Tab-separated table of C-alpha atoms in Angstrom:
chain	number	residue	atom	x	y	z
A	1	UNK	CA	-16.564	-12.578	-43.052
A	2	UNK	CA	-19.643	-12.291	-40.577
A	3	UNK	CA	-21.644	-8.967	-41.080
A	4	UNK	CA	-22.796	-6.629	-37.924
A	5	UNK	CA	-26.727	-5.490	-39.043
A	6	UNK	CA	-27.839	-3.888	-36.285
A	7	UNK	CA	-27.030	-3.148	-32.716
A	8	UNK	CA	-29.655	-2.607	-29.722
A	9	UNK	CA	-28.953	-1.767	-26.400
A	10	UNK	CA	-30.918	-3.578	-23.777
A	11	UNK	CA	-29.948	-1.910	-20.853
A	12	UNK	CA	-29.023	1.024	-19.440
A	13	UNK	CA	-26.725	0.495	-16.450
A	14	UNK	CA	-23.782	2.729	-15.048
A	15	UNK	CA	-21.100	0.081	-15.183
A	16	UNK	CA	-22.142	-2.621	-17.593
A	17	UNK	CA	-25.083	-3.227	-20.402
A	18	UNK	CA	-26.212	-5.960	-22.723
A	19	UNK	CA	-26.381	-5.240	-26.251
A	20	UNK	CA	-28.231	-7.367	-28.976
A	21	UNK	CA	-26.063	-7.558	-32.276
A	22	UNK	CA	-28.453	-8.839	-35.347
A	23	UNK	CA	-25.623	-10.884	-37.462
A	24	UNK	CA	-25.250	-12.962	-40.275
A	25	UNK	CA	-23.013	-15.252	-40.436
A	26	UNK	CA	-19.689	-16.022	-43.169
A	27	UNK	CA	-22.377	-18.994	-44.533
A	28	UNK	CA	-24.849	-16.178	-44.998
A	29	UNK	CA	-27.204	-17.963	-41.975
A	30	UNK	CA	-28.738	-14.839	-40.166
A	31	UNK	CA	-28.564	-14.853	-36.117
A	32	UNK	CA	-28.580	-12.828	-32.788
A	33	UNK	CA	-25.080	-12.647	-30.571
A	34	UNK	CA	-24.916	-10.964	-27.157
A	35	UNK	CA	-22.321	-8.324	-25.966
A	36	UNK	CA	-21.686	-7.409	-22.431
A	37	UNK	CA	-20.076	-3.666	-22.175
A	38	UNK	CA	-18.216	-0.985	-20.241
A	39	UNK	CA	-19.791	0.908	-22.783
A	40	UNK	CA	-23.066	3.491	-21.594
A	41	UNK	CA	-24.198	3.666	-25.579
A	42	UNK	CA	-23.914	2.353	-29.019
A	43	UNK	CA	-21.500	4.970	-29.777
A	44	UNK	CA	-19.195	3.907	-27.383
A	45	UNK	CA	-19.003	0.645	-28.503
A	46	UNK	CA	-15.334	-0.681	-29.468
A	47	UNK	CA	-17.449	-2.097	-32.279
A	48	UNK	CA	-18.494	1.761	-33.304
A	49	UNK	CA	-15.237	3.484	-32.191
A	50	UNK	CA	-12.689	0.789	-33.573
A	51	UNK	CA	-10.305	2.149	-30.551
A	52	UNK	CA	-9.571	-0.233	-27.188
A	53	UNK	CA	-9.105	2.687	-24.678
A	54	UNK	CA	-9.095	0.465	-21.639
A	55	UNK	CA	-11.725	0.061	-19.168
A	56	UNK	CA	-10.000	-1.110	-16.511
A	57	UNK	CA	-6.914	-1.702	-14.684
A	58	UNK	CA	-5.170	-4.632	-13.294
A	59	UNK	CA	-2.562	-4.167	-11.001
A	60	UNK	CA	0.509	-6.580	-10.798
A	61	UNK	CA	2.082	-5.238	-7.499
A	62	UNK	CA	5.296	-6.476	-5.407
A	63	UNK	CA	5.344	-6.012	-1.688
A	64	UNK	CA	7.903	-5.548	0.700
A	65	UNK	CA	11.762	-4.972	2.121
A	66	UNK	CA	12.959	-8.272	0.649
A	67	UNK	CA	10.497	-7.958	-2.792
A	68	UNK	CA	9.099	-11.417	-1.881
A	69	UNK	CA	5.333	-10.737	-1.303
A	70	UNK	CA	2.616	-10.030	-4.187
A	71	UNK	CA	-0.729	-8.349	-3.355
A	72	UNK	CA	-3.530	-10.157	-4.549
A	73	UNK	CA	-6.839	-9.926	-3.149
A	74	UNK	CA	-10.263	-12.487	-1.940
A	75	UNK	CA	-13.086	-11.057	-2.846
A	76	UNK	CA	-16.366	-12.138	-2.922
A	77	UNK	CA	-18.348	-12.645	-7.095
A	78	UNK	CA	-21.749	-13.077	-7.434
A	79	UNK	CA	-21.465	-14.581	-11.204
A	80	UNK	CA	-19.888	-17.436	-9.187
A	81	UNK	CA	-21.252	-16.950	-6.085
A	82	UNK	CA	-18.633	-17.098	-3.901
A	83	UNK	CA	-14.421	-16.135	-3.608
A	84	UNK	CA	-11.486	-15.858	-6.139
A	85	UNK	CA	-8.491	-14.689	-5.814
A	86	UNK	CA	-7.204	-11.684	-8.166
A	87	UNK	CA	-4.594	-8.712	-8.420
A	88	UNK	CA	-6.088	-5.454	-7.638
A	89	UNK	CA	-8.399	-4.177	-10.189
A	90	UNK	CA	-10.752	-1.214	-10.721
A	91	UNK	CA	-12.410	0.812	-13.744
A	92	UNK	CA	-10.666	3.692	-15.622
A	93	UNK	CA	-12.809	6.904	-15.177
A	94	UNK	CA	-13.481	9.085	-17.961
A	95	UNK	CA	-10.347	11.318	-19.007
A	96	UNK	CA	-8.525	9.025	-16.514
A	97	UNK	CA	-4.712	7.742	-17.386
A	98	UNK	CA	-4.563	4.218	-16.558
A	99	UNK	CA	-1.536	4.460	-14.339
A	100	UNK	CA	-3.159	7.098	-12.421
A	101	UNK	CA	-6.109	4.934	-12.333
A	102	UNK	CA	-3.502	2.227	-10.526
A	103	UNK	CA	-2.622	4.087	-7.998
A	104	UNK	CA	-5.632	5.139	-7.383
A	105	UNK	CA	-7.646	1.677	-7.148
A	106	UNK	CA	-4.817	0.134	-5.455
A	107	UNK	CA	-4.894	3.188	-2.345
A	108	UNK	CA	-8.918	2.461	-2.451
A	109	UNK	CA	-8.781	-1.314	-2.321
A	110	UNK	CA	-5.661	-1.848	-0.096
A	111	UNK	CA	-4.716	1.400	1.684
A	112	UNK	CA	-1.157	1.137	0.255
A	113	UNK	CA	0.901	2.937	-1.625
A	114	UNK	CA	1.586	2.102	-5.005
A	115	UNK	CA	4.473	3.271	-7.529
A	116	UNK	CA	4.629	1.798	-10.644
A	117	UNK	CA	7.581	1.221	-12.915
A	118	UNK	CA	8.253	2.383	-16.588
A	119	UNK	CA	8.021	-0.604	-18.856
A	120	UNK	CA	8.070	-1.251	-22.538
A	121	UNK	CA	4.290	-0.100	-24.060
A	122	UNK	CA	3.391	-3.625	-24.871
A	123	UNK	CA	3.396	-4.880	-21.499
A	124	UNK	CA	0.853	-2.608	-20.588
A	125	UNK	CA	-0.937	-2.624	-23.730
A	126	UNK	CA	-4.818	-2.812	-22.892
A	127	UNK	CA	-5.981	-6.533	-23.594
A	128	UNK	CA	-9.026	-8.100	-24.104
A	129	UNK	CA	-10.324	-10.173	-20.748
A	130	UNK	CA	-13.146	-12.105	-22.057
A	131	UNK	CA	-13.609	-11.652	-25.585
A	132	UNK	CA	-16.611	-13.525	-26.635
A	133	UNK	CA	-18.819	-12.664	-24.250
A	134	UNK	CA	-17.315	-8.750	-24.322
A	135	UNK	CA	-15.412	-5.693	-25.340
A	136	UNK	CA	-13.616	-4.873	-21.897
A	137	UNK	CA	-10.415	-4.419	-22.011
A	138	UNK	CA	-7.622	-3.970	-19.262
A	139	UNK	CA	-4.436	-2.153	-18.756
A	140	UNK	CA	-1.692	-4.245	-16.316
A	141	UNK	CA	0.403	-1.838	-14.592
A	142	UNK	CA	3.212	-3.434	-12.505
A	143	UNK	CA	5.213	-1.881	-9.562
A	144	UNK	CA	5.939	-1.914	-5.876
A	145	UNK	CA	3.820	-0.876	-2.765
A	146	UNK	CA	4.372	-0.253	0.290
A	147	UNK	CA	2.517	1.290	3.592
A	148	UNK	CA	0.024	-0.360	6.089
A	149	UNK	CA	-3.025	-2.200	4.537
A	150	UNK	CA	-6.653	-0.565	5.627
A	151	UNK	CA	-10.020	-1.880	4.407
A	152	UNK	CA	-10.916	2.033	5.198
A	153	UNK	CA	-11.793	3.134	1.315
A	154	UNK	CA	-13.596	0.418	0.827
A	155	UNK	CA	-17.450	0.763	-0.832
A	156	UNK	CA	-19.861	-0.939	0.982
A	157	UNK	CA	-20.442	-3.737	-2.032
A	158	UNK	CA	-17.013	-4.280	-1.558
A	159	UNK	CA	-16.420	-7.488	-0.058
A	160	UNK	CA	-12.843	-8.384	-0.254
A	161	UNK	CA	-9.893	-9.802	2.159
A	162	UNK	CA	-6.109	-8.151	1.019
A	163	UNK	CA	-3.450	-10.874	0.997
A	164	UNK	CA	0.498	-10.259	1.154
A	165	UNK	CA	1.379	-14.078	-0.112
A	166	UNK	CA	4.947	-15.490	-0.324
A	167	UNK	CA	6.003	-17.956	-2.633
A	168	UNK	CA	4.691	-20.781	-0.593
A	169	UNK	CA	1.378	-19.117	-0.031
A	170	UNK	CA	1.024	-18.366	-4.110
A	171	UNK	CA	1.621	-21.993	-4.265
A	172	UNK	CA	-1.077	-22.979	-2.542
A	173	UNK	CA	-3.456	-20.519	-3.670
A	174	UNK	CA	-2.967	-22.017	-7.389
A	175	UNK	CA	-3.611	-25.357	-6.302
A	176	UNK	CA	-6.490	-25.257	-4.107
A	177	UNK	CA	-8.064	-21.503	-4.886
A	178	UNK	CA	-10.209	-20.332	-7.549
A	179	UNK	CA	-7.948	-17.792	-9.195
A	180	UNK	CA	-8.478	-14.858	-11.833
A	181	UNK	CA	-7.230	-16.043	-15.371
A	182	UNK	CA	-5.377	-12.490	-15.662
A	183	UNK	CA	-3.647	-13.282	-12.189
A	184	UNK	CA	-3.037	-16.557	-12.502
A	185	UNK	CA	-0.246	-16.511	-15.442
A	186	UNK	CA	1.271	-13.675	-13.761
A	187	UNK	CA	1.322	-15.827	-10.363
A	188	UNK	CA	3.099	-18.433	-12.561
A	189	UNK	CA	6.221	-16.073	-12.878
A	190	UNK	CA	6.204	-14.971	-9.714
A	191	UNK	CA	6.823	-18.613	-8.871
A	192	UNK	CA	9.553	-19.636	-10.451
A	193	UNK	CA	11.285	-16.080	-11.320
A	194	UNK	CA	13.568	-14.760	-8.162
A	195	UNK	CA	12.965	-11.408	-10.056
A	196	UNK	CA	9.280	-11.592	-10.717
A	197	UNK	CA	9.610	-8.766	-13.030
A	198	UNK	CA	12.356	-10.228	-15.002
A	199	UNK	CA	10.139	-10.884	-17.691
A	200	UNK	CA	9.447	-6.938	-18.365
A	201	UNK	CA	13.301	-6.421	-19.094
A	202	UNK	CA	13.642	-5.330	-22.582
């Protein structure tokens, strides 16, 4: 199995740093690898800590009298320099329960409302997002909003659109949108389920 020497932080950034790992490899060959991280230090490390608290939340929200309508939003991504389409998202701060978190980020981003509902552990389980480039992981909470949307609470580097989309629009947005990874397989139930949350039934 491939060895972990050393570790060295290379930045020192509030919400994400680079760290150098000095590896050698199962055939014994030694090398560098690069890991992006939530983390502020070494010691924080999933590497160091062998725990996945989650770093984030992703919210997987219905909208809605009829419960046709999911709330995604369009914001703007430098690493690709233009829009994609996601679920509301947002960090978990220190000492912070992820559901908590949901609510929170979901009244910040959209302005509405959001209850989530109890669900087996595993659906919510944190999960890794992209795992060889980093240790983030994310909590998906799932639930039901409601209220009027506001771009109020909204930080100034902020630049997103909220969208209510129906069936048809979800449709559309899959075939002709650049779309999360995370949101897109949830998108896929939402299609093709009349219950979207069917799925979380144990």
């Amino acid at each position: 199995m491939a060895t972990i020497n050393k570790i060295t932080q290379k930045t020192e950034n509030r919400f994400v740093n680079l760290y150098d790992l000095d590896v050698t490899h199962k055939s014994g060959r030694a090398s560098h690898y690069y890991v992006a991280s939530r983390a502020r230090t070494e010691a924080e490390l999933k590497i160091r800590t062998g725990e996945n608290h989650p770093d984030g939340v992703i919210i997987y929200s219905i909208y809605g009298p009829k419960k046709d309508k999911v709330v995604l939003i369009r914001q703007y991504r430098y690493p690709i320099g233009g829009f994609v389409y996601e679920f509301p998202a947002g960090l978990v701060e220190r000492g912070e329960n992820y559901r908590e978190a949901a609510i929170r980020e979901m009244h910040e981003e959209t302005g509405l409302t959001f209850k989530p509902i109890e669900v087996d552990n595993m659906f919510e389980e944190p999960r890794f997002t992209t795992v060889g480039m980093t240790d983030e992981s994310c909590a998906t909470v799932y639930g039901y909003s409601e209220g009027q949307i506001s771009d109020r609470f909204l930080e100034d580097s902020e630049e997103l659109e909220i969208v209510l989309a129906d069936r048809d629009e979800v449709r559309r947005i899959l075939k002709e949108e650049r779309v999360a990874i995370m949101c897109a397989y949830q998108l896929m139930h939402f299609l093709v389920d009349e219950d979207p949350f069917h799925f979380l039934e144990k």
